[in-house]
Coordinates of C-alpha atoms and ligand atoms in Angstrom, one line a residue:
X1033 CA -51.5 12.2 8.8
X1034 CA -50.6 15.7 9.7
X1035 CA -53.2 18.2 10.7
X1036 CA -52.9 21.3 8.6
X1037 CA -54.3 23.4 11.4
X1038 CA -51.8 22.2 14.0
X1039 CA -49.2 24.6 15.1
X1040 CA -46.3 22.3 15.2
X1041 CA -43.1 24.2 15.5
X1042 CA -41.6 25.0 12.1
X1043 CA -38.5 23.0 11.2
X1044 CA -35.4 25.2 11.8
X1045 CA -34.0 26.6 8.7
X1046 CA -31.1 24.5 7.3
X1047 CA -28.2 26.5 7.6
X1048 CA -26.4 26.1 4.1
X1049 CA -22.8 25.1 4.6
X1050 CA -20.9 26.4 1.6
X1051 CA -19.3 23.5 -0.3
X1052 CA -15.6 23.8 -0.7
X1053 CA -14.3 24.5 -4.2
X1054 CA -13.6 21.4 -6.3
X1055 CA -10.1 22.7 -6.9
X1056 CA -8.3 25.3 -4.9
X1057 CA -4.7 26.6 -5.0
X1058 CA -3.6 28.6 -1.9
X1059 CA -0.3 30.4 -2.4
X1060 CA 1.2 27.6 -4.5
X1061 CA 4.8 27.8 -5.5
X1062 CA 6.8 25.0 -7.1
X1063 CA 10.5 25.0 -7.2
X1064 CA 12.2 21.9 -8.7
X1065 CA 15.5 20.9 -7.2
X1066 CA 14.8 23.1 -4.2
X1067 CA 17.8 23.7 -2.0
X1068 CA 20.3 22.8 -4.7
X1069 CA 22.2 25.2 -7.0
X1070 CA 19.9 24.0 -9.8
X1071 CA 16.7 25.2 -8.0
X1072 CA 14.1 26.4 -10.5
X1073 CA 10.9 28.0 -9.7
X1074 CA 8.3 26.9 -12.3
X1075 CA 5.2 28.5 -10.7
X1076 CA 5.0 31.2 -8.0
X1077 CA 2.2 32.1 -5.6
X1078 CA -0.7 30.7 -7.6
X1079 CA -4.2 31.3 -6.0
X1080 CA -7.5 30.3 -7.5
X1081 CA -10.8 28.6 -6.7
X1082 CA -12.9 26.6 -9.1
X1083 CA -16.3 26.0 -7.8
X1084 CA -18.0 22.6 -7.9
X1085 CA -20.9 23.1 -10.3
X1086 CA -23.0 20.0 -10.0
X1087 CA -24.2 18.3 -13.2
X1088 CA -22.4 20.8 -15.3
X1089 CA -18.7 21.3 -14.4
X1090 CA -16.6 24.2 -15.7
X1091 CA -14.2 24.2 -18.6
X1092 CA -10.9 26.1 -18.0
X1093 CA -8.4 26.6 -20.8
X1094 CA -4.9 27.6 -20.2
X1095 CA -2.5 29.3 -22.6
X1096 CA 1.0 30.8 -22.1
X1097 CA 4.5 30.8 -23.4
X1098 CA 6.3 27.4 -23.5
X1099 CA 8.0 26.4 -20.2
X1100 CA 5.9 28.8 -18.0
X1101 CA 4.5 26.2 -15.8
X1102 CA 1.2 25.2 -17.3
X1103 CA 1.9 21.5 -17.0
X1104 CA 3.4 21.9 -13.5
X1105 CA -0.1 23.3 -12.5
X1106 CA -2.1 20.4 -13.8
X1107 CA 0.5 17.8 -12.7
X1108 CA 0.0 19.2 -9.1
X1109 CA -3.8 18.7 -9.5
X1110 CA -3.2 15.3 -10.9
X1111 CA -1.1 14.4 -7.8
X1112 CA 2.0 13.1 -9.4
X1113 CA 4.6 12.2 -6.9
X1114 CA 7.3 14.1 -8.9
X1115 CA 5.4 17.3 -7.9
X1116 CA 4.0 16.7 -4.4
X1117 CA 4.0 18.4 -2.1
X1118 CA 4.3 21.7 -3.6
X1119 CA 7.3 23.7 -2.3
X1120 CA 4.9 26.3 -0.8
X1121 CA 1.2 26.5 -0.3
X1122 CA -1.6 24.0 -0.7
X1123 CA -3.4 22.2 -3.5
X1124 CA -6.9 21.2 -2.4
X1125 CA -9.6 19.1 -3.9
X1126 CA -13.0 19.4 -2.2
X1127 CA -11.0 21.1 0.6
X1128 CA -8.6 18.2 1.1
X1129 CA -5.0 18.4 0.3
X1130 CA -3.9 16.3 -2.7
X1131 CA -1.8 13.5 -1.6
X1132 CA -1.5 11.5 -4.8
X1133 CA -3.5 10.6 -7.9
X1134 CA -7.0 9.3 -7.6
X1135 CA -9.9 7.9 -9.7
X1136 CA -11.7 11.2 -9.3
X1137 CA -9.0 12.7 -11.7
X1138 CA -8.3 11.7 -15.3
X1139 CA -5.5 12.9 -17.5
X1140 CA -5.0 12.9 -21.2
X1141 CA -1.6 13.9 -22.6
X1142 CA -0.4 15.0 -25.9
X1143 CA 1.5 11.8 -26.6
X1144 CA -0.8 9.0 -27.2
X1145 CA -0.6 7.0 -24.0
X1146 CA -2.2 3.6 -24.9
X1147 CA -0.7 0.3 -24.1
X1148 CA 0.8 -1.0 -27.2
X1149 CA 0.2 -4.7 -26.4
X1150 CA -3.5 -4.1 -25.6
X1151 CA -6.3 -4.0 -28.1
X1152 CA -8.5 -1.0 -28.5
X1153 CA -11.1 -2.6 -26.3
X1154 CA -8.6 -3.6 -23.7
X1155 CA -7.2 -0.3 -23.6
X1156 CA -10.5 1.4 -23.1
X1157 CA -11.4 -1.1 -20.3
X1158 CA -8.1 -0.8 -18.5
X1159 CA -9.1 1.9 -16.0
X1160 CA -12.5 0.2 -15.5
X1161 CA -10.7 -3.1 -14.8
X1162 CA -8.3 -1.5 -12.3
X1163 CA -11.2 0.2 -10.5
X1164 CA -13.7 -2.8 -10.9
X1165 CA -14.1 -3.4 -7.2
X1166 CA -14.7 0.1 -6.2
X1167 CA -17.1 0.5 -9.1
X1168 CA -18.8 -2.9 -8.3
X1169 CA -18.4 -4.0 -11.9
X1170 CA -18.3 -7.6 -13.1
X1171 CA -15.7 -8.4 -15.9
X1172 CA -18.8 -8.5 -18.3
X1173 CA -19.8 -5.0 -17.1
X1174 CA -16.2 -3.9 -17.8
X1175 CA -16.3 -5.3 -21.3
X1176 CA -19.8 -3.9 -22.1
X1177 CA -18.9 -0.5 -20.7
X1178 CA -15.6 -0.4 -22.6
X1179 CA -17.5 -1.4 -25.8
X1180 CA -20.0 1.5 -25.3
X1181 CA -17.1 4.0 -25.0
X1182 CA -15.4 2.6 -27.9
X1183 CA -18.6 3.4 -29.9
X1184 CA -19.1 6.8 -28.3
X1185 CA -15.7 7.9 -29.5
X1186 CA -16.4 6.6 -33.1
X1187 CA -14.2 3.6 -33.1
X1188 CA -16.9 0.9 -33.6
X1189 CA -15.3 -1.8 -35.7
X1190 CA -11.7 -1.1 -34.4
X1191 CA -12.1 -2.9 -31.1
X1192 CA -9.6 -5.7 -31.9
X1193 CA -7.0 -3.4 -33.4
X1194 CA -3.8 -2.4 -31.6
X1195 CA -2.7 1.2 -31.2
X1196 CA 0.0 0.8 -33.7
X1197 CA -2.7 0.0 -36.3
X1198 CA -4.5 3.4 -35.6
X1199 CA -4.0 6.9 -36.8
X1200 CA -2.9 9.7 -34.3
X1201 CA -6.5 11.0 -34.0
X1202 CA -7.8 7.4 -33.4
X1203 CA -5.2 6.8 -30.7
X1204 CA -6.3 10.0 -29.0
X1205 CA -9.9 8.8 -29.1
X1206 CA -8.8 5.7 -27.3
X1207 CA -7.1 7.8 -24.6
X1208 CA -10.3 10.0 -24.4
X1209 CA -12.6 6.8 -24.1
X1210 CA -10.3 5.2 -21.4
X1211 CA -10.3 8.3 -19.3
X1212 CA -14.0 9.3 -19.6
X1213 CA -15.3 5.8 -19.1
X1214 CA -14.3 6.3 -15.4
X1215 CA -16.3 9.5 -15.3
X1216 CA -13.7 11.5 -13.4
X1217 CA -14.8 14.6 -11.7
X1218 CA -11.8 16.5 -12.9
X1219 CA -10.4 16.0 -16.4
X1220 CA -6.8 17.3 -17.0
X1221 CA -5.7 17.6 -20.6
X1222 CA -2.2 18.7 -21.6
X1223 CA -2.2 19.9 -25.1
X1224 CA -4.4 16.8 -26.1
X1225 CA -4.7 17.8 -29.8
X1226 CA -1.5 19.6 -30.5
X1227 CA 0.0 16.7 -32.5
X1228 CA -3.1 16.4 -34.8
X1229 CA -3.7 18.0 -38.1
X1230 CA -6.3 20.8 -38.3
X1231 CA -9.3 18.8 -39.5
X1232 CA -8.7 16.0 -37.0
X1233 CA -8.2 18.6 -34.2
X1234 CA -11.6 20.1 -35.2
X1235 CA -13.1 16.6 -35.1
X1236 CA -11.6 16.0 -31.7
X1237 CA -13.0 19.3 -30.3
X1238 CA -16.4 18.3 -31.5
X1239 CA -16.1 14.9 -29.9
X1240 CA -14.9 16.4 -26.6
X1241 CA -17.7 18.8 -26.5
X1242 CA -20.2 16.1 -27.2
X1243 CA -18.9 13.7 -24.5
X1244 CA -18.3 16.5 -21.9
X1245 CA -22.1 16.9 -21.9
X1246 CA -22.3 13.3 -20.7
X1247 CA -19.6 13.4 -17.9
X1248 CA -19.9 17.1 -16.8
X1249 CA -16.4 17.1 -15.4
X1250 CA -14.5 20.1 -14.4
X1251 CA -11.9 20.4 -17.1
X1252 CA -8.4 22.0 -17.2
X1253 CA -7.1 22.0 -20.8
X1254 CA -3.7 23.4 -21.9
X1255 CA -3.5 24.5 -25.4
X1256 CA -1.2 26.4 -27.8
X1257 CA -4.2 27.5 -29.8
X1258 CA -6.1 30.6 -28.8
X1259 CA -9.0 29.6 -31.0
X1260 CA -9.2 26.3 -29.2
X1261 CA -9.0 28.1 -25.8
X1262 CA -11.7 30.6 -26.8
X1263 CA -14.0 27.9 -28.2
X1264 CA -13.8 25.4 -25.3
X1265 CA -13.3 27.6 -22.3
X1266 CA -15.7 29.1 -19.7
X1267 CA -12.6 30.9 -18.6
X1268 CA -9.3 31.3 -20.3
X1269 CA -6.2 31.8 -18.1
X1270 CA -3.2 33.4 -19.7
X1271 CA 0.1 32.5 -17.8
X1272 CA 3.0 34.9 -17.6
X1273 CA 6.5 33.9 -18.4
X1274 CA 8.4 31.6 -15.9
X1275 CA 8.0 31.7 -12.9
X1276 CA 4.4 31.2 -14.1
X1277 CA 1.4 33.1 -12.7
X1278 CA -2.1 33.3 -13.9
X1279 CA -1.5 36.9 -15.2
X1280 CA -5.1 37.3 -16.7
X1281 CA -8.4 35.4 -16.4
X1282 CA -10.9 36.1 -19.4
X1283 CA -14.4 35.1 -18.8
X1284 CA -17.0 37.7 -19.8
X1285 CA -15.5 38.4 -23.2
X1286 CA -16.1 34.8 -24.3
X1287 CA -18.9 34.2 -26.6
X1288 CA -21.2 31.2 -26.0
X1289 CA -19.7 28.9 -28.6
X1290 CA -19.1 25.6 -27.2
X1291 CA -22.4 24.0 -28.1
X1292 CA -22.1 25.1 -31.6
X1293 CA -20.2 23.2 -34.4
X1294 CA -16.6 24.5 -34.3
X1295 CA -16.4 25.1 -38.1
X1296 CA -19.4 27.5 -38.0
X1297 CA -18.2 29.2 -34.9
X1298 CA -14.8 29.9 -36.4
X1299 CA -16.3 32.4 -38.9
X1300 CA -18.7 34.3 -36.4
X1301 CA -17.7 37.9 -35.9
X1302 CA -18.2 37.7 -32.1
X1303 CA -15.9 34.6 -31.9
X1304 CA -13.2 36.3 -34.1
X1305 CA -13.4 39.4 -31.9
X1306 CA -12.9 37.2 -28.8
X1307 CA -9.9 35.5 -30.3
X1308 CA -8.4 38.9 -31.2
X1309 CA -9.1 40.2 -27.6
X1310 CA -7.5 37.1 -26.1
X1311 CA -4.5 37.3 -28.6
X1312 CA -4.0 40.9 -27.7
X1313 CA -4.0 40.1 -24.0
X1314 CA -1.6 37.2 -24.6
X1315 CA 0.8 39.5 -26.4
X1316 CA 0.6 42.2 -23.7
X1317 CA 1.3 39.6 -20.9
X1318 CA 4.1 37.8 -22.7
X1319 CA 5.8 40.9 -23.8
X1320 CA 6.1 42.2 -20.3
X1321 CA 9.6 42.0 -18.9
X1322 CA 10.2 39.1 -16.5
Ligands
ADP2187 P1 4.8 24.4 -19.7 O1 3.8 23.3 -19.5 O2 4.2 25.8 -19.5 O3 5.6 24.3 -21.0 P2 6.2 23.1 -17.6 O4 5.3 23.2 -16.5 O5 6.2 21.8 -18.3 O6 5.9 24.3 -18.5 O7 7.6 23.5 -17.1 C1 8.0 24.6 -16.4 C2 9.4 24.6 -16.1 O8 9.7 23.7 -15.1 C3 10.3 24.3 -17.3 O9 11.4 25.1 -17.3 C4 10.7 22.8 -17.0 O10 11.9 22.5 -17.5 C5 10.7 22.7 -15.5 N1 10.3 21.5 -15.0 C6 9.1 20.8 -15.1 N2 9.0 19.7 -14.5 C7 10.3 19.5 -13.9 C8 10.8 18.5 -13.0 N3 10.1 17.4 -12.7 N4 12.1 18.8 -12.6 C9 12.8 19.8 -12.9 N5 12.3 20.9 -13.7 C10 11.0 20.7 -14.1

């Protein structure tokens, strides 16, 4: 038992070591076919830091003209071999250079990316099965976790169907379930809802927000829709024309909207004002001569 009256030396104050950002770009330039007559610089001198916010994550939405390097940026974070290493600069995750893909990062594309010969349940369980040893899961755990995620994305009853038997929105639900089941720290989404009709897109936004509360990932989402960027983003990045740069970051002007149902947000005056502000900035940035 400790004696409250004793004068034991106080424990030295823990020096708090700042945690490195979860994602950092330091002077990143990506030139495809570098050193050839076809060299093309997709992004130039990109610098940013995204802090690791425990149990919360941050949602970054990215808009910009077509071909300005938005996918290049998230492909670099994903660690695809077609993009690594960047021509100049460093891409860091938790302070370490990205050397390839990893289970800490999940990617969802615009094109439905399920395996056609696997059922919904097997598609959702795919990543879990691949990472079974690392996650210490039995095959039974894999099946149970996959079944839980099938339910979470609203596909209960469709477990035994094949992707070709699903609508576009349902196929994207499969991709979301497969990716989130692995609880990635970083979620990369490349126009995930662009191919869907408006009511389905709104449903998917709703679903994404609900599930995001569960996984607390840091999200980078590319979208053509300014309304979607404003609704989902903690920050909106507007890219300039190629070679792409983050021309503007909008943070303070975004109304707190993400927890609220998208349909009721879309008519709120503060939300409409934010969409107008981001649209005006977008126009200003993209009309600037390159
Ligand atoms: P965005 O996502 O903004 O539409 P991308 O990042 O896909 O733009 O592409 C930026 C530019 O880089 C485009 O002109 C594209 O053709 C080019 N590009 C992208 N990936 C490659 C690659 N692997 N090889 C050559 N050029 C590429």
